[in-house]
PDB file of C-alpha atoms in Angstrom:
ATOM      1  CA  GLY A   1     122.642 106.400  95.633  1.00  0.00           C
ATOM      2  CA  GLU A   2     126.295 106.091  94.733  1.00  0.00           C
ATOM      3  CA  ASP A   3     126.422 102.848  96.726  1.00  0.00           C
ATOM      4  CA  VAL A   4     123.763 101.225  94.560  1.00  0.00           C
ATOM      5  CA  GLU A   5     124.583 100.916  90.881  1.00  0.00           C
ATOM      6  CA  GLN A   6     122.417 100.070  87.916  1.00  0.00           C
ATOM      7  CA  SER A   7     122.793 100.298  84.182  1.00  0.00           C
ATOM      8  CA  LEU A   8     120.904 103.334  82.865  1.00  0.00           C
ATOM      9  CA  PHE A   9     119.064 101.924  79.858  1.00  0.00           C
ATOM     10  CA  LEU A  10     117.617  98.665  78.582  1.00  0.00           C
ATOM     11  CA  SER A  11     115.641  98.080  75.412  1.00  0.00           C
ATOM     12  CA  VAL A  12     113.769  94.856  74.699  1.00  0.00           C
ATOM     13  CA  ARG A  13     111.156  93.634  72.244  1.00  0.00           C
ATOM     14  CA  GLU A  14     107.637  92.935  73.397  1.00  0.00           C
ATOM     15  CA  GLY A  15     107.302  89.319  74.493  1.00  0.00           C
ATOM     16  CA  ASP A  16     110.983  88.899  75.357  1.00  0.00           C
ATOM     17  CA  SER A  17     112.351  88.694  78.892  1.00  0.00           C
ATOM     18  CA  SER A  18     113.985  91.712  80.506  1.00  0.00           C
ATOM     19  CA  VAL A  19     116.749  91.457  83.054  1.00  0.00           C
ATOM     20  CA  ILE A  20     117.687  94.517  85.089  1.00  0.00           C
ATOM     21  CA  ASN A  21     120.807  94.264  87.203  1.00  0.00           C
ATOM     22  CA  CYS A  22     121.907  96.045  90.350  1.00  0.00           C
ATOM     23  CA  THR A  23     124.915  95.952  92.651  1.00  0.00           C
ATOM     24  CA  TYR A  24     124.921  97.245  96.209  1.00  0.00           C
ATOM     25  CA  THR A  25     127.487  97.688  98.937  1.00  0.00           C
ATOM     26  CA  ASP A  26     125.740  97.486 102.314  1.00  0.00           C
ATOM     27  CA  SER A  27     125.960  93.852 103.384  1.00  0.00           C
ATOM     28  CA  SER A  28     123.810  94.564 106.456  1.00  0.00           C
ATOM     29  CA  SER A  29     120.701  95.335 104.384  1.00  0.00           C
ATOM     30  CA  THR A  30     117.830  93.186 105.581  1.00  0.00           C
ATOM     31  CA  TYR A  31     115.614  93.713 102.567  1.00  0.00           C
ATOM     32  CA  LEU A  32     116.323  94.725  98.997  1.00  0.00           C
ATOM     33  CA  TYR A  33     113.666  96.317  96.859  1.00  0.00           C
ATOM     34  CA  TRP A  34     112.611  96.995  93.314  1.00  0.00           C
ATOM     35  CA  TYR A  35     110.491 100.037  92.590  1.00  0.00           C
ATOM     36  CA  LYS A  36     108.823 101.073  89.332  1.00  0.00           C
ATOM     37  CA  GLN A  37     108.248 104.650  88.211  1.00  0.00           C
ATOM     38  CA  GLU A  38     105.972 105.395  85.293  1.00  0.00           C
ATOM     39  CA  PRO A  39     106.204 108.786  83.548  1.00  0.00           C
ATOM     40  CA  GLY A  40     104.929 111.642  85.699  1.00  0.00           C
ATOM     41  CA  ALA A  41     104.198 109.402  88.661  1.00  0.00           C
ATOM     42  CA  GLY A  42     105.687 108.499  92.001  1.00  0.00           C
ATOM     43  CA  LEU A  43     107.552 105.307  92.738  1.00  0.00           C
ATOM     44  CA  GLN A  44     105.573 102.129  93.215  1.00  0.00           C
ATOM     45  CA  LEU A  45     106.883  99.186  95.217  1.00  0.00           C
ATOM     46  CA  LEU A  46     107.157  96.289  92.787  1.00  0.00           C
ATOM     47  CA  THR A  47     108.680  93.551  94.887  1.00  0.00           C
ATOM     48  CA  TYR A  48     111.240  92.908  97.583  1.00  0.00           C
ATOM     49  CA  ILE A  49     113.455  90.090  98.758  1.00  0.00           C
ATOM     50  CA  PHE A  50     114.689  89.205 102.209  1.00  0.00           C
ATOM     51  CA  SER A  51     118.458  89.041 102.370  1.00  0.00           C
ATOM     52  CA  ASN A  52     118.563  85.370 103.364  1.00  0.00           C
ATOM     53  CA  MET A  53     116.701  84.342 100.202  1.00  0.00           C
ATOM     54  CA  ASP A  54     118.261  83.545  96.843  1.00  0.00           C
ATOM     55  CA  MET A  55     115.183  83.913  94.706  1.00  0.00           C
ATOM     56  CA  LYS A  56     111.651  85.197  94.833  1.00  0.00           C
ATOM     57  CA  GLN A  57     109.032  84.736  92.137  1.00  0.00           C
ATOM     58  CA  ASP A  58     105.888  86.808  91.831  1.00  0.00           C
ATOM     59  CA  GLN A  59     103.887  86.160  88.661  1.00  0.00           C
ATOM     60  CA  ARG A  60     105.993  87.553  85.783  1.00  0.00           C
ATOM     61  CA  LEU A  61     108.671  88.887  88.124  1.00  0.00           C
ATOM     62  CA  THR A  62     111.678  86.934  89.371  1.00  0.00           C
ATOM     63  CA  VAL A  63     114.179  88.452  91.767  1.00  0.00           C
ATOM     64  CA  LEU A  64     117.586  86.837  92.137  1.00  0.00           C
ATOM     65  CA  LEU A  65     119.956  87.735  94.939  1.00  0.00           C
ATOM     66  CA  ASN A  66     123.630  86.816  95.076  1.00  0.00           C
ATOM     67  CA  LYS A  67     124.587  87.996  98.523  1.00  0.00           C
ATOM     68  CA  LYS A  68     128.228  87.008  98.144  1.00  0.00           C
ATOM     69  CA  ASP A  69     128.640  89.266  95.110  1.00  0.00           C
ATOM     70  CA  LYS A  70     126.081  91.830  96.376  1.00  0.00           C
ATOM     71  CA  HIS A  71     124.216  91.481  93.103  1.00  0.00           C
ATOM     72  CA  LEU A  72     120.473  91.770  92.645  1.00  0.00           C
ATOM     73  CA  SER A  73     118.527  91.240  89.457  1.00  0.00           C
ATOM     74  CA  LEU A  74     114.938  91.632  88.328  1.00  0.00           C
ATOM     75  CA  ARG A  75     113.658  89.477  85.500  1.00  0.00           C
ATOM     76  CA  ILE A  76     110.383  90.367  83.813  1.00  0.00           C
ATOM     77  CA  ALA A  77     108.982  87.534  81.722  1.00  0.00           C
ATOM     78  CA  ASP A  78     106.910  88.203  78.584  1.00  0.00           C
ATOM     79  CA  THR A  79     107.671  91.927  78.742  1.00  0.00           C
ATOM     80  CA  GLN A  80     104.796  94.154  77.621  1.00  0.00           C
ATOM     81  CA  THR A  81     104.746  97.763  76.418  1.00  0.00           C
ATOM     82  CA  GLY A  82     103.083  98.661  79.724  1.00  0.00           C
ATOM     83  CA  ASP A  83     106.286  97.589  81.476  1.00  0.00           C
ATOM     84  CA  SER A  84     108.119 100.557  79.958  1.00  0.00           C
ATOM     85  CA  ALA A  85     109.196 102.602  82.966  1.00  0.00           C
ATOM     86  CA  ILE A  86     112.167 103.397  85.170  1.00  0.00           C
ATOM     87  CA  TYR A  87     113.092 100.642  87.600  1.00  0.00           C
ATOM     88  CA  PHE A  88     114.929 101.457  90.806  1.00  0.00           C
ATOM     89  CA  CYS A  89     116.880  99.060  92.952  1.00  0.00           C
ATOM     90  CA  ALA A  90     117.077 100.022  96.646  1.00  0.00           C
ATOM     91  CA  GLU A  91     118.640  98.765  99.828  1.00  0.00           C
ATOM     92  CA  GLY A  92     117.690  99.544 103.396  1.00  0.00           C
ATOM     93  CA  SER A  93     120.171 101.890 105.015  1.00  0.00           C
ATOM     94  CA  GLY A  94     119.475 103.332 108.445  1.00  0.00           C
ATOM     95  CA  TYR A  95     115.930 104.626 108.447  1.00  0.00           C
ATOM     96  CA  ALA A  96     115.761 105.234 104.745  1.00  0.00           C
ATOM     97  CA  LEU A  97     116.222 103.569 101.416  1.00  0.00           C
ATOM     98  CA  ASN A  98     119.355 104.012  99.364  1.00  0.00           C
ATOM     99  CA  PHE A  99     118.301 104.090  95.722  1.00  0.00           C
ATOM    100  CA  GLY A 100     120.186 103.416  92.546  1.00  0.00           C
ATOM    101  CA  LYS A 101     119.836 105.965  89.758  1.00  0.00           C
ATOM    102  CA  GLY A 102     117.304 103.836  87.944  1.00  0.00           C
ATOM    103  CA  THR A 103     117.211 101.795  84.751  1.00  0.00           C
ATOM    104  CA  SER A 104     114.972 103.060  81.946  1.00  0.00           C
ATOM    105  CA  LEU A 105     113.286 100.094  80.309  1.00  0.00           C
ATOM    106  CA  LEU A 106     111.947 100.639  76.801  1.00  0.00           C
ATOM    107  CA  VAL A 107     109.751  97.924  75.354  1.00  0.00           C
ATOM    108  CA  THR A 108     109.332  98.069  71.597  1.00  0.00           C
ATOM    109  CA  PRO A 109     106.544  96.364  69.648  1.00  0.00           C
TER     110      PRO A 109
ATOM    111  CA  ASN B   1      91.880 105.611 101.365  1.00  0.00           C
ATOM    112  CA  ALA B   2      93.853 108.352  99.653  1.00  0.00           C
ATOM    113  CA  GLY B   3      97.230 106.893 100.642  1.00  0.00           C
ATOM    114  CA  VAL B   4      99.952 109.531 100.344  1.00  0.00           C
ATOM    115  CA  THR B   5      98.991 112.888  98.890  1.00  0.00           C
ATOM    116  CA  GLN B   6     101.138 115.912  98.116  1.00  0.00           C
ATOM    117  CA  THR B   7     100.166 119.541  97.744  1.00  0.00           C
ATOM    118  CA  PRO B   8     100.727 121.350  95.401  1.00  0.00           C
ATOM    119  CA  LYS B   9     101.387 119.266  92.278  1.00  0.00           C
ATOM    120  CA  PHE B  10     103.217 122.063  90.477  1.00  0.00           C
ATOM    121  CA  ARG B  11     104.755 125.359  91.548  1.00  0.00           C
ATOM    122  CA  VAL B  12     106.937 128.056  90.044  1.00  0.00           C
ATOM    123  CA  LEU B  13     108.891 130.276  92.418  1.00  0.00           C
ATOM    124  CA  LYS B  14     111.185 133.207  91.935  1.00  0.00           C
ATOM    125  CA  THR B  15     114.633 133.102  93.530  1.00  0.00           C
ATOM    126  CA  GLY B  16     114.404 134.123  97.171  1.00  0.00           C
ATOM    127  CA  GLN B  17     110.731 133.287  97.638  1.00  0.00           C
ATOM    128  CA  SER B  18     109.619 130.793 100.244  1.00  0.00           C
ATOM    129  CA  MET B  19     107.070 128.015 100.161  1.00  0.00           C
ATOM    130  CA  THR B  20     105.882 124.936 102.020  1.00  0.00           C
ATOM    131  CA  LEU B  21     105.135 121.547 100.507  1.00  0.00           C
ATOM    132  CA  LEU B  22     102.582 119.423 102.320  1.00  0.00           C
ATOM    133  CA  CYS B  23     102.572 115.664 102.527  1.00  0.00           C
ATOM    134  CA  ALA B  24      99.564 113.942 104.073  1.00  0.00           C
ATOM    135  CA  GLN B  25      98.980 110.239 104.698  1.00  0.00           C
ATOM    136  CA  ASP B  26      96.019 108.263 105.963  1.00  0.00           C
ATOM    137  CA  MET B  27      97.835 104.955 106.416  1.00  0.00           C
ATOM    138  CA  ASN B  28      98.809 105.560 110.050  1.00  0.00           C
ATOM    139  CA  HIS B  29     102.486 105.112 109.168  1.00  0.00           C
ATOM    140  CA  GLU B  30     105.116 106.242 111.636  1.00  0.00           C
ATOM    141  CA  TYR B  31     107.938 107.031 109.260  1.00  0.00           C
ATOM    142  CA  MET B  32     107.823 109.774 106.663  1.00  0.00           C
ATOM    143  CA  TYR B  33     110.429 110.992 104.196  1.00  0.00           C
ATOM    144  CA  TRP B  34     111.124 113.770 101.744  1.00  0.00           C
ATOM    145  CA  TYR B  35     113.181 113.035  98.624  1.00  0.00           C
ATOM    146  CA  ARG B  36     114.179 115.047  95.630  1.00  0.00           C
ATOM    147  CA  GLN B  37     114.606 113.522  92.194  1.00  0.00           C
ATOM    148  CA  ASP B  38     116.867 115.102  89.605  1.00  0.00           C
ATOM    149  CA  PRO B  39     117.761 113.776  86.152  1.00  0.00           C
ATOM    150  CA  GLY B  40     120.661 111.344  86.347  1.00  0.00           C
ATOM    151  CA  MET B  41     120.812 111.613  90.147  1.00  0.00           C
ATOM    152  CA  GLY B  42     118.188 109.165  91.279  1.00  0.00           C
ATOM    153  CA  LEU B  43     116.423 109.946  94.535  1.00  0.00           C
ATOM    154  CA  ARG B  44     118.195 111.742  97.344  1.00  0.00           C
ATOM    155  CA  LEU B  45     116.870 111.932 100.875  1.00  0.00           C
ATOM    156  CA  ILE B  46     116.355 115.463 102.201  1.00  0.00           C
ATOM    157  CA  HIS B  47     114.858 114.919 105.676  1.00  0.00           C
ATOM    158  CA  TYR B  48     112.912 112.210 107.395  1.00  0.00           C
ATOM    159  CA  SER B  49     110.820 111.634 110.503  1.00  0.00           C
ATOM    160  CA  VAL B  50     110.414 108.534 112.634  1.00  0.00           C
ATOM    161  CA  GLY B  51     107.409 109.853 114.495  1.00  0.00           C
ATOM    162  CA  GLU B  52     105.313 112.837 115.463  1.00  0.00           C
ATOM    163  CA  GLY B  53     107.481 115.673 116.754  1.00  0.00           C
ATOM    164  CA  THR B  54     110.775 114.200 115.484  1.00  0.00           C
ATOM    165  CA  THR B  55     112.787 115.008 112.376  1.00  0.00           C
ATOM    166  CA  ALA B  56     116.277 114.214 111.138  1.00  0.00           C
ATOM    167  CA  LYS B  57     118.566 115.253 108.300  1.00  0.00           C
ATOM    168  CA  GLY B  58     119.104 113.116 105.262  1.00  0.00           C
ATOM    169  CA  GLU B  59     121.686 113.277 102.514  1.00  0.00           C
ATOM    170  CA  VAL B  60     120.900 116.769 101.151  1.00  0.00           C
ATOM    171  CA  PRO B  61     119.234 118.838 103.910  1.00  0.00           C
ATOM    172  CA  ASP B  62     120.741 122.280 103.226  1.00  0.00           C
ATOM    173  CA  GLY B  63     118.216 124.936 102.253  1.00  0.00           C
ATOM    174  CA  TYR B  64     115.255 122.944 103.570  1.00  0.00           C
ATOM    175  CA  ASN B  65     113.411 122.672 106.866  1.00  0.00           C
ATOM    176  CA  VAL B  66     110.744 120.220 107.943  1.00  0.00           C
ATOM    177  CA  SER B  67     108.131 119.801 110.630  1.00  0.00           C
ATOM    178  CA  ARG B  68     106.028 116.860 111.829  1.00  0.00           C
ATOM    179  CA  LEU B  69     103.520 118.381 114.205  1.00  0.00           C
ATOM    180  CA  LYS B  70     100.895 115.749 113.439  1.00  0.00           C
ATOM    181  CA  LYS B  71     101.504 112.088 112.673  1.00  0.00           C
ATOM    182  CA  GLN B  72      99.679 112.287 109.367  1.00  0.00           C
ATOM    183  CA  ASN B  73     101.449 115.374 107.995  1.00  0.00           C
ATOM    184  CA  PHE B  74     105.045 116.100 107.050  1.00  0.00           C
ATOM    185  CA  LEU B  75     105.866 119.591 105.803  1.00  0.00           C
ATOM    186  CA  LEU B  76     108.887 120.585 103.740  1.00  0.00           C
ATOM    187  CA  GLY B  77     109.834 124.258 103.722  1.00  0.00           C
ATOM    188  CA  LEU B  78     112.077 126.238 101.444  1.00  0.00           C
ATOM    189  CA  GLU B  79     113.031 129.465 103.211  1.00  0.00           C
ATOM    190  CA  SER B  80     114.738 131.205 100.279  1.00  0.00           C
ATOM    191  CA  ALA B  81     114.375 129.286  97.043  1.00  0.00           C
ATOM    192  CA  ALA B  82     117.341 128.913  94.706  1.00  0.00           C
ATOM    193  CA  PRO B  83     117.459 127.650  91.095  1.00  0.00           C
ATOM    194  CA  SER B  84     119.410 124.610  92.365  1.00  0.00           C
ATOM    195  CA  GLN B  85     116.227 123.556  94.178  1.00  0.00           C
ATOM    196  CA  THR B  86     114.387 123.067  90.907  1.00  0.00           C
ATOM    197  CA  SER B  87     113.422 119.424  91.152  1.00  0.00           C
ATOM    198  CA  VAL B  88     110.646 116.937  91.626  1.00  0.00           C
ATOM    199  CA  TYR B  89     109.930 116.360  95.314  1.00  0.00           C
ATOM    200  CA  PHE B  90     108.527 113.088  96.581  1.00  0.00           C
ATOM    201  CA  CYS B  91     107.108 112.277  99.960  1.00  0.00           C
ATOM    202  CA  ALA B  92     107.112 108.693 101.186  1.00  0.00           C
ATOM    203  CA  THR B  93     105.880 106.827 104.242  1.00  0.00           C
ATOM    204  CA  SER B  94     106.629 103.466 105.752  1.00  0.00           C
ATOM    205  CA  PRO B  95     105.140 101.307 108.490  1.00  0.00           C
ATOM    206  CA  PRO B  96     107.143 100.518 111.634  1.00  0.00           C
ATOM    207  CA  MET B  97     107.145  96.771 111.073  1.00  0.00           C
ATOM    208  CA  ALA B  98     110.480  95.391 112.204  1.00  0.00           C
ATOM    209  CA  GLY B  99     112.742  94.902 109.218  1.00  0.00           C
ATOM    210  CA  ARG B 100     110.192  96.330 106.816  1.00  0.00           C
ATOM    211  CA  GLU B 101     110.326  99.962 107.804  1.00  0.00           C
ATOM    212  CA  TYR B 102     112.085 100.504 104.497  1.00  0.00           C
ATOM    213  CA  GLU B 103     109.020  99.394 102.526  1.00  0.00           C
ATOM    214  CA  GLN B 104     108.056 102.837 101.361  1.00  0.00           C
ATOM    215  CA  TYR B 105     104.904 104.181  99.763  1.00  0.00           C
ATOM    216  CA  PHE B 106     105.304 107.266  97.620  1.00  0.00           C
ATOM    217  CA  GLY B 107     103.162 110.251  96.870  1.00  0.00           C
ATOM    218  CA  PRO B 108     102.666 111.480  93.283  1.00  0.00           C
ATOM    219  CA  GLY B 109     105.303 114.218  93.557  1.00  0.00           C
ATOM    220  CA  THR B 110     105.521 118.009  93.388  1.00  0.00           C
ATOM    221  CA  ARG B 111     107.266 119.555  90.429  1.00  0.00           C
ATOM    222  CA  LEU B 112     109.007 122.766  91.549  1.00  0.00           C
ATOM    223  CA  THR B 113     110.698 125.243  89.264  1.00  0.00           C
ATOM    224  CA  VAL B 114     112.735 128.128  90.662  1.00  0.00           C
ATOM    225  CA  THR B 115     113.487 130.912  88.200  1.00  0.00           C
TER     226      THR B 115
END
């Protein structure tokens, strides 16, 4: 997804908050998504946000959307070692999702 | 429910050989997709289907063919494998709920190596 950009790596200490950022280009996207991929596994839908919302909170996850700047972020509170994974931002585009290249999150004890 | 399953999980092919990857779903979803995932490239859409009997090309369709003869199955074929097709292949499905057809559910992947 060259139209969806994410930083490639993020390292945080256990218990801290993680913030993963994403920028996208398709302003017509109805929904924006965050997926999680653990090693050797497929992608798992983590959360999504409707494009007319600014924020969505789901337990430890907070999604912020700045539609004007086409910027999406995922905040994970109290990050645990089990949160270590690759996180993909995605936007709806036609019939399919347009994915970023993924951000590898490493949580250290 | 098994969700989305993929067969096989691993395969090694020699250049020029052919094979078919099977994706099966028991979620009664209309839309199905095939992606490939390569290091540093994210996921790229190969082909997709919006219903039984229909298929369409995605971002990187060359060298692949697909068929959707039954709603629950989506097959990806490699007619003459090339080393550039070494990748991890993911199948995904999504429900036809208006505005949420992009909410995709992924299979566990098939790791293919072409020597």
